[in-house]
Coordinates of C-alpha atoms and ligand atoms in Angstrom, one line a residue:
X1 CA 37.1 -19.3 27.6
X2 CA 33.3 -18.2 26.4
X3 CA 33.4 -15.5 24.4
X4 CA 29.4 -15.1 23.8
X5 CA 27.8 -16.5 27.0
X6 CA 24.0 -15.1 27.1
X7 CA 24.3 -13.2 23.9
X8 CA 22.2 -14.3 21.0
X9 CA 24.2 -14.7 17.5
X10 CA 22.5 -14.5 14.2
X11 CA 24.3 -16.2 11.0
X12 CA 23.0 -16.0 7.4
X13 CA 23.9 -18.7 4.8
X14 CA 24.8 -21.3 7.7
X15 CA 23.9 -24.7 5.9
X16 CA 27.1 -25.0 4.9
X17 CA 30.9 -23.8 5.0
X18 CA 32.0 -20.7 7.0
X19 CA 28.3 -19.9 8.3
X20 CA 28.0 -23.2 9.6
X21 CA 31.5 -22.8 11.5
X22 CA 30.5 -19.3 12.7
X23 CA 26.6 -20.9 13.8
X24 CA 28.4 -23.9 15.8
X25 CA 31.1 -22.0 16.9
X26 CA 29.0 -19.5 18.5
X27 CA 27.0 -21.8 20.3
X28 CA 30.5 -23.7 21.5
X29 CA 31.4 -19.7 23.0
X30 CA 27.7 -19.8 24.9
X31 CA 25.6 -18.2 22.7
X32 CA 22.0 -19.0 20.9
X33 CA 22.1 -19.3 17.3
X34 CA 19.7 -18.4 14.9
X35 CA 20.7 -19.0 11.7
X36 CA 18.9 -18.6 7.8
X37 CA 19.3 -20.7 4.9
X38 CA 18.7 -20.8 1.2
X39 CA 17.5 -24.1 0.5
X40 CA 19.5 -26.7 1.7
X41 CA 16.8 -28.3 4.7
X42 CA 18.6 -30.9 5.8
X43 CA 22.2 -28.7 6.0
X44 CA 20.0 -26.6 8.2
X45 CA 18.7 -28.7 10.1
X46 CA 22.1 -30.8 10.9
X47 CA 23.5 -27.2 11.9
X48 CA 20.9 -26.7 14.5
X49 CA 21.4 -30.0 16.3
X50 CA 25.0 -29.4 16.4
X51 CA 24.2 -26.3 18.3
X52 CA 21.6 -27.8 20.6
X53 CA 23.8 -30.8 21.3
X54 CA 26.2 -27.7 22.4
X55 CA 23.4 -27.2 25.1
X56 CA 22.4 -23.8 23.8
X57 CA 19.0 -23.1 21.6
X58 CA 19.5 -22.5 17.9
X59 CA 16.3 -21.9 14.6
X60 CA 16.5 -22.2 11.3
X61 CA 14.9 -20.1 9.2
X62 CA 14.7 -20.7 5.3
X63 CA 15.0 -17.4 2.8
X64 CA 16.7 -15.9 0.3
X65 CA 18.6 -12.8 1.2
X66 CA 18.5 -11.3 -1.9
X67 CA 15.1 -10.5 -1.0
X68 CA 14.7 -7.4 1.4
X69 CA 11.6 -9.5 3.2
X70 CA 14.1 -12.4 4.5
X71 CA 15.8 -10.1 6.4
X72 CA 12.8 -8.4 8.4
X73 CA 11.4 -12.0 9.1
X74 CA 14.4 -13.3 9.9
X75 CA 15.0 -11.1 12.9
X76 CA 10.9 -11.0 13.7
X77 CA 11.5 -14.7 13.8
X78 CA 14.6 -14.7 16.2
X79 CA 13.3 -12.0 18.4
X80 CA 10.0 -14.9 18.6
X81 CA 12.2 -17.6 19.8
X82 CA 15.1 -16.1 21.8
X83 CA 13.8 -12.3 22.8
X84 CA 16.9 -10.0 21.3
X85 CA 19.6 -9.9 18.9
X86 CA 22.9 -9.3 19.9
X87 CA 25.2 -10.6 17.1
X88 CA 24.3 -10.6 13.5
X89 CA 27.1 -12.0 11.1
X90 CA 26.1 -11.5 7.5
X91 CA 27.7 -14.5 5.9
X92 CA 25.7 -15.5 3.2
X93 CA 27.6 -15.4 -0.7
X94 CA 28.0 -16.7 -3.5
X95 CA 31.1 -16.8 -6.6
X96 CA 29.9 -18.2 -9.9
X97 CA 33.1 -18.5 -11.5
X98 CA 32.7 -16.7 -15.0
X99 CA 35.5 -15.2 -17.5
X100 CA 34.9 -11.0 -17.8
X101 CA 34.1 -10.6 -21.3
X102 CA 31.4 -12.7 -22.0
X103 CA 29.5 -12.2 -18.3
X104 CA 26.2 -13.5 -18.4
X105 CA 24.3 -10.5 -16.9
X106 CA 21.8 -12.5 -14.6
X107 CA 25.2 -14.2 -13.0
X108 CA 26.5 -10.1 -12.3
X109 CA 23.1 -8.9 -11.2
X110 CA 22.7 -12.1 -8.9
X111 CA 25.6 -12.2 -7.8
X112 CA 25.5 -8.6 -7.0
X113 CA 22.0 -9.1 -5.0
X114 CA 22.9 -12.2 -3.3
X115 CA 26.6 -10.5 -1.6
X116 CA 25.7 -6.8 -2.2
X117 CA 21.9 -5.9 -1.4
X118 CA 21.8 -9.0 0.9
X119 CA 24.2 -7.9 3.2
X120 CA 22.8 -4.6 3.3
X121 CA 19.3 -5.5 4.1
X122 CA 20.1 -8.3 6.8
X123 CA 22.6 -5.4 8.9
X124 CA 20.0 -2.7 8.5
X125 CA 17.2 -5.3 9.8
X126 CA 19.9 -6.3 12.4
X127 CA 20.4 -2.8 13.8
X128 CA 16.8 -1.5 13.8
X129 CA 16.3 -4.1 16.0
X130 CA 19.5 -3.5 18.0
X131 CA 18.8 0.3 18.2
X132 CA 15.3 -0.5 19.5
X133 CA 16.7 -2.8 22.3
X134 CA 18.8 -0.1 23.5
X135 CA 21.8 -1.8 24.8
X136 CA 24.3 -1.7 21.5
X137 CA 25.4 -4.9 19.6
X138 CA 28.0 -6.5 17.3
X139 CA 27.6 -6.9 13.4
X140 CA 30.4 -9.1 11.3
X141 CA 30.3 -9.2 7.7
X142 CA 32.0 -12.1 5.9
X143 CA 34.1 -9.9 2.9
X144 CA 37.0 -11.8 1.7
X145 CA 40.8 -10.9 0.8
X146 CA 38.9 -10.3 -2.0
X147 CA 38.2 -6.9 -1.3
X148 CA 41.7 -5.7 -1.3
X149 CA 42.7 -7.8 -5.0
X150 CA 41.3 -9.1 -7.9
X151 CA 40.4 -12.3 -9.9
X152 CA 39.8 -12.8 -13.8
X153 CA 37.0 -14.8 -13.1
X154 CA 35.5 -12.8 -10.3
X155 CA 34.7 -9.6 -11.5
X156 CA 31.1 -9.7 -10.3
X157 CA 32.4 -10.6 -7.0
X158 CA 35.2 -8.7 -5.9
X159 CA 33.5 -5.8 -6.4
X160 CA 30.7 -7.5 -3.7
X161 CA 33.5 -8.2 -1.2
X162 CA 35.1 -4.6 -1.2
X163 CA 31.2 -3.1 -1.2
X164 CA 30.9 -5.2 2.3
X165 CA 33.8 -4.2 3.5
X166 CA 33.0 -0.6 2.9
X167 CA 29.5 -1.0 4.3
X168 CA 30.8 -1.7 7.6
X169 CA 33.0 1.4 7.4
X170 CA 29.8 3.2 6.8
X171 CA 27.4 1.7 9.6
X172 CA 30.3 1.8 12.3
X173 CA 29.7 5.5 11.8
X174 CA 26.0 5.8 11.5
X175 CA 25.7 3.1 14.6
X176 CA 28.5 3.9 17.1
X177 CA 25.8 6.3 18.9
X178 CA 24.3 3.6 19.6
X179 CA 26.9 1.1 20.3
X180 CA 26.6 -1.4 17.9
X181 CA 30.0 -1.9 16.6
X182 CA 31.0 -2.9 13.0
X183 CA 33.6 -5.1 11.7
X184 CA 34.4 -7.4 8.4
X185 CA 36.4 -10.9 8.1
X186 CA 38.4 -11.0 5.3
X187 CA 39.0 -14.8 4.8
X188 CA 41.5 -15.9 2.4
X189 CA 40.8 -19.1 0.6
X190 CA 39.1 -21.4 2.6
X191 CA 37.3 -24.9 1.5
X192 CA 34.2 -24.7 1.3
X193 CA 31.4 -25.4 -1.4
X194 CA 32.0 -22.1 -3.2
X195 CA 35.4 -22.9 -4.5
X196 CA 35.1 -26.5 -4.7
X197 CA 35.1 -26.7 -8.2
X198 CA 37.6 -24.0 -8.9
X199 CA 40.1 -26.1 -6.7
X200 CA 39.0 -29.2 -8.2
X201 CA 41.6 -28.2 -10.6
X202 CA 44.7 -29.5 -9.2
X203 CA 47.2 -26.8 -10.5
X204 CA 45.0 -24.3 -9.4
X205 CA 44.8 -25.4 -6.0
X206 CA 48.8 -26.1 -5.8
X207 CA 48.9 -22.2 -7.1
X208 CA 46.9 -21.3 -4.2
X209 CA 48.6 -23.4 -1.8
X210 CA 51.7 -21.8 -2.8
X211 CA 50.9 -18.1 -2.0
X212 CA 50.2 -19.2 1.7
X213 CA 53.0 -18.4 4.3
X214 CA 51.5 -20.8 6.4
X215 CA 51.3 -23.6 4.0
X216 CA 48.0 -24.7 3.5
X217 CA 44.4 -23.4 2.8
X218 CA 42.3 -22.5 5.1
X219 CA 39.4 -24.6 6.8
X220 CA 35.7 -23.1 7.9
X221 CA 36.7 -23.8 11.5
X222 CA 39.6 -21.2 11.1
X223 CA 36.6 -18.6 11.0
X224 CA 35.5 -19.0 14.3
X225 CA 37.8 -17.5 16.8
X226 CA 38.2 -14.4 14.5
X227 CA 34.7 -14.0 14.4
X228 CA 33.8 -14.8 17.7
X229 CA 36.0 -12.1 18.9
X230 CA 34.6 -9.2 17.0
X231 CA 31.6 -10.2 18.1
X232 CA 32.5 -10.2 21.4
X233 CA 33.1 -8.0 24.2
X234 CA 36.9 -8.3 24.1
X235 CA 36.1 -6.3 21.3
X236 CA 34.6 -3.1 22.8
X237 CA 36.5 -0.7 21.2
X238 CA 37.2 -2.3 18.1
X239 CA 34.7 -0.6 15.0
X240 CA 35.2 -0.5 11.3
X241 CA 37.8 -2.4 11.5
X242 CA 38.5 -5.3 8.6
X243 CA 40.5 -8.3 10.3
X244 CA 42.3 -10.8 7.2
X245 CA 42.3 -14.4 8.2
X246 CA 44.1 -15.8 5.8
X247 CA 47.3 -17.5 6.4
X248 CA 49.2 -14.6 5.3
X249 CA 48.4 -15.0 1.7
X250 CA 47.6 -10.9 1.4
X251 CA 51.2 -10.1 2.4
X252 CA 52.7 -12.7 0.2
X253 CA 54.5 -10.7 -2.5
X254 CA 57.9 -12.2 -2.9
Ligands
LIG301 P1 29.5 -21.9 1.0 O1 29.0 -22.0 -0.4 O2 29.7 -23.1 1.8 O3 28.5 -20.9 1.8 C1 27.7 -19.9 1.3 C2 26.4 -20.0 2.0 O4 25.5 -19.0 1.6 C3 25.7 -21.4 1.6 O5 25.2 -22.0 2.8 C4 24.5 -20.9 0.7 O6 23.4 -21.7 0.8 C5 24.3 -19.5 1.3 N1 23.6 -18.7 0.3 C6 23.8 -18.6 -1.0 N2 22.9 -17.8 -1.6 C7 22.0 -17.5 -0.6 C8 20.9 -16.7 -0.6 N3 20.4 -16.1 -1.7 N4 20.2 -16.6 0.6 C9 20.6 -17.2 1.7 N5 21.7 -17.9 1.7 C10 22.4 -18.1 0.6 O7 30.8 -21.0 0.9 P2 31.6 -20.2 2.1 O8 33.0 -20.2 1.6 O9 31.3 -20.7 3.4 O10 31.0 -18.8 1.8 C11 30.5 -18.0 2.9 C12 31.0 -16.5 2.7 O11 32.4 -16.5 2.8 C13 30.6 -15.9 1.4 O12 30.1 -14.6 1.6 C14 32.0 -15.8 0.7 O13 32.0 -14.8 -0.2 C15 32.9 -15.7 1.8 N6 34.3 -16.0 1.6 C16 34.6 -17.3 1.3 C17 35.9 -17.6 1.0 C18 36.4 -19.0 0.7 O14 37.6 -19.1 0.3 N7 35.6 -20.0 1.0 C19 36.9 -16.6 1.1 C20 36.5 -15.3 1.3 C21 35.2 -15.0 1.6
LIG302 C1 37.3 -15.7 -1.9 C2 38.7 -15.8 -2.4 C3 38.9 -17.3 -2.6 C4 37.8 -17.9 -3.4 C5 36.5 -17.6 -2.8 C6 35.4 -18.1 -3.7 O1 36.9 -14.4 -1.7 O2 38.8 -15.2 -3.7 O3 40.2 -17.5 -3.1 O4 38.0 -19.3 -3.4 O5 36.3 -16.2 -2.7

């Protein structure tokens, strides 16, 4: 079943891990993909022929989304190529490991810019040009378990994670006239680049591992049915909502 025929899907930070899944698995549920990227070229590139050899149209665009500019030529740039925007997912992070007390502050302020201002400058981009269309639309962020608990070496970034999850909270209200729902994913741990190196360490990984119900950690391809359907329109009536996708690793207390 095609969850996304004729709607067009934009992804930020789809070089690579759970963007890329999201980008490719949109296209797989009949959608056109635009997606951004930081600076990986030939990740970008690789992303939109797996989309076009899906049979559907996909861009790149390169930017950084700390920067409020990205987001406004990002959607300029779709609009160009494929008319409208019906699907933003704001996917685009990043987790510099780093111990609390010695913090360098360019790692917390990027960090913070990079998760924090550039999610909120790619969904207000997003649903200006939703509201001008007229006929509603479907923003995803990409917060993380990480909103709801911590991690010694993520204090920069858990706070990032709840502050996306808490922004779509706040747009589902100030959009729902409009119909332009407002959801977050809140992956576990899934492999990707960003925690490649923290898992490197084998007793770390068997920890995480460990904590999952299901019994194994998650993969970027997990993300795509849960996105796909917020993005949907199986989800009509489903706004503000935060949906975990991670094996059960929240619940697993004892
Ligand atoms: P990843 O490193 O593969 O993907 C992050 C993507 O964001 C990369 O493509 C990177 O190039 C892009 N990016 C980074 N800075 C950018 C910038 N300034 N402008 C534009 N793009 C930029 O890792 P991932 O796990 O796929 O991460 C994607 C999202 O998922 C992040 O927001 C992360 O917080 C979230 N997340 C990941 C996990 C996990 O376990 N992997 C869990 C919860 C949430
Ligand atoms: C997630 C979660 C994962 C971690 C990534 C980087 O939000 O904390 O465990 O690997 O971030």
């Amino acid at each position: 079943m095609k969850l996304l025929e004729g709607k067009t899907v934009l992804v930020t930070g789809a070089s690579t891990g759970i963007g890329r899944a999201a980008a490719i698995g949109a296209a797989q549920h009949g959608a056109d993909v635009a997606i951004n990227f930081h600076r990986d070229d030939a990740g970008a590139a690789s992303c939109v022929a797996e989309i076009e050899k899906l049979g559907r149209r996909g861009l790149a665009v390169k930017g950084d989304v700390a920067a409020p500019e990205t987001a406004s030529d990002f959607i300029a740039r779709a609009v160009d190529a494929f008319g409208k925007v019906d699907v933003m997912v704001s996917n685009a992070g990043i987790c510099p490991f780093h111990a609390f007390l010695d913090m360098p502050v360019e790692t917390f302020e990027r960090t913070m810019r990079v998760n924090m201002h550039g999610a909120y400058f790619m969904v207000q981009a997003a649903a200006k040009q939703m509201v001008a269309q007229g006929h509603g639309g479907s923003i995803v962020a990409v917060s993380s378990i990480s909103a709801l608990v911590g991690g010694a070496y993520q204090t920069h970034y858990t706070p990032t994670k709840a502050g996306v999850h808490s922004l779509m909270q706040s747009t589902a209200i100030a959009l729902g006239k409009h119909g332009i729902r407002c959801n977050s994913v809140l992956p576990g741990t899934i492999l990707t680049e960003i925690n490649k190196d923290d898992l490197a360490d084998s007793e770390k990984r068997r920890y995480m591992e460990g904590r999952v119900p299901l019994g194994r950690l998650g993969q970027p391809e997990d993300m795509i049915g849960p996105i796909a359907f917020l993005a949907s329109d199986l989800a009509a009536y489903v706004t503000g909502a935060a949906l975990l996708v991670d094996g059960g690793m929240f619940v697993n207390l004892q």
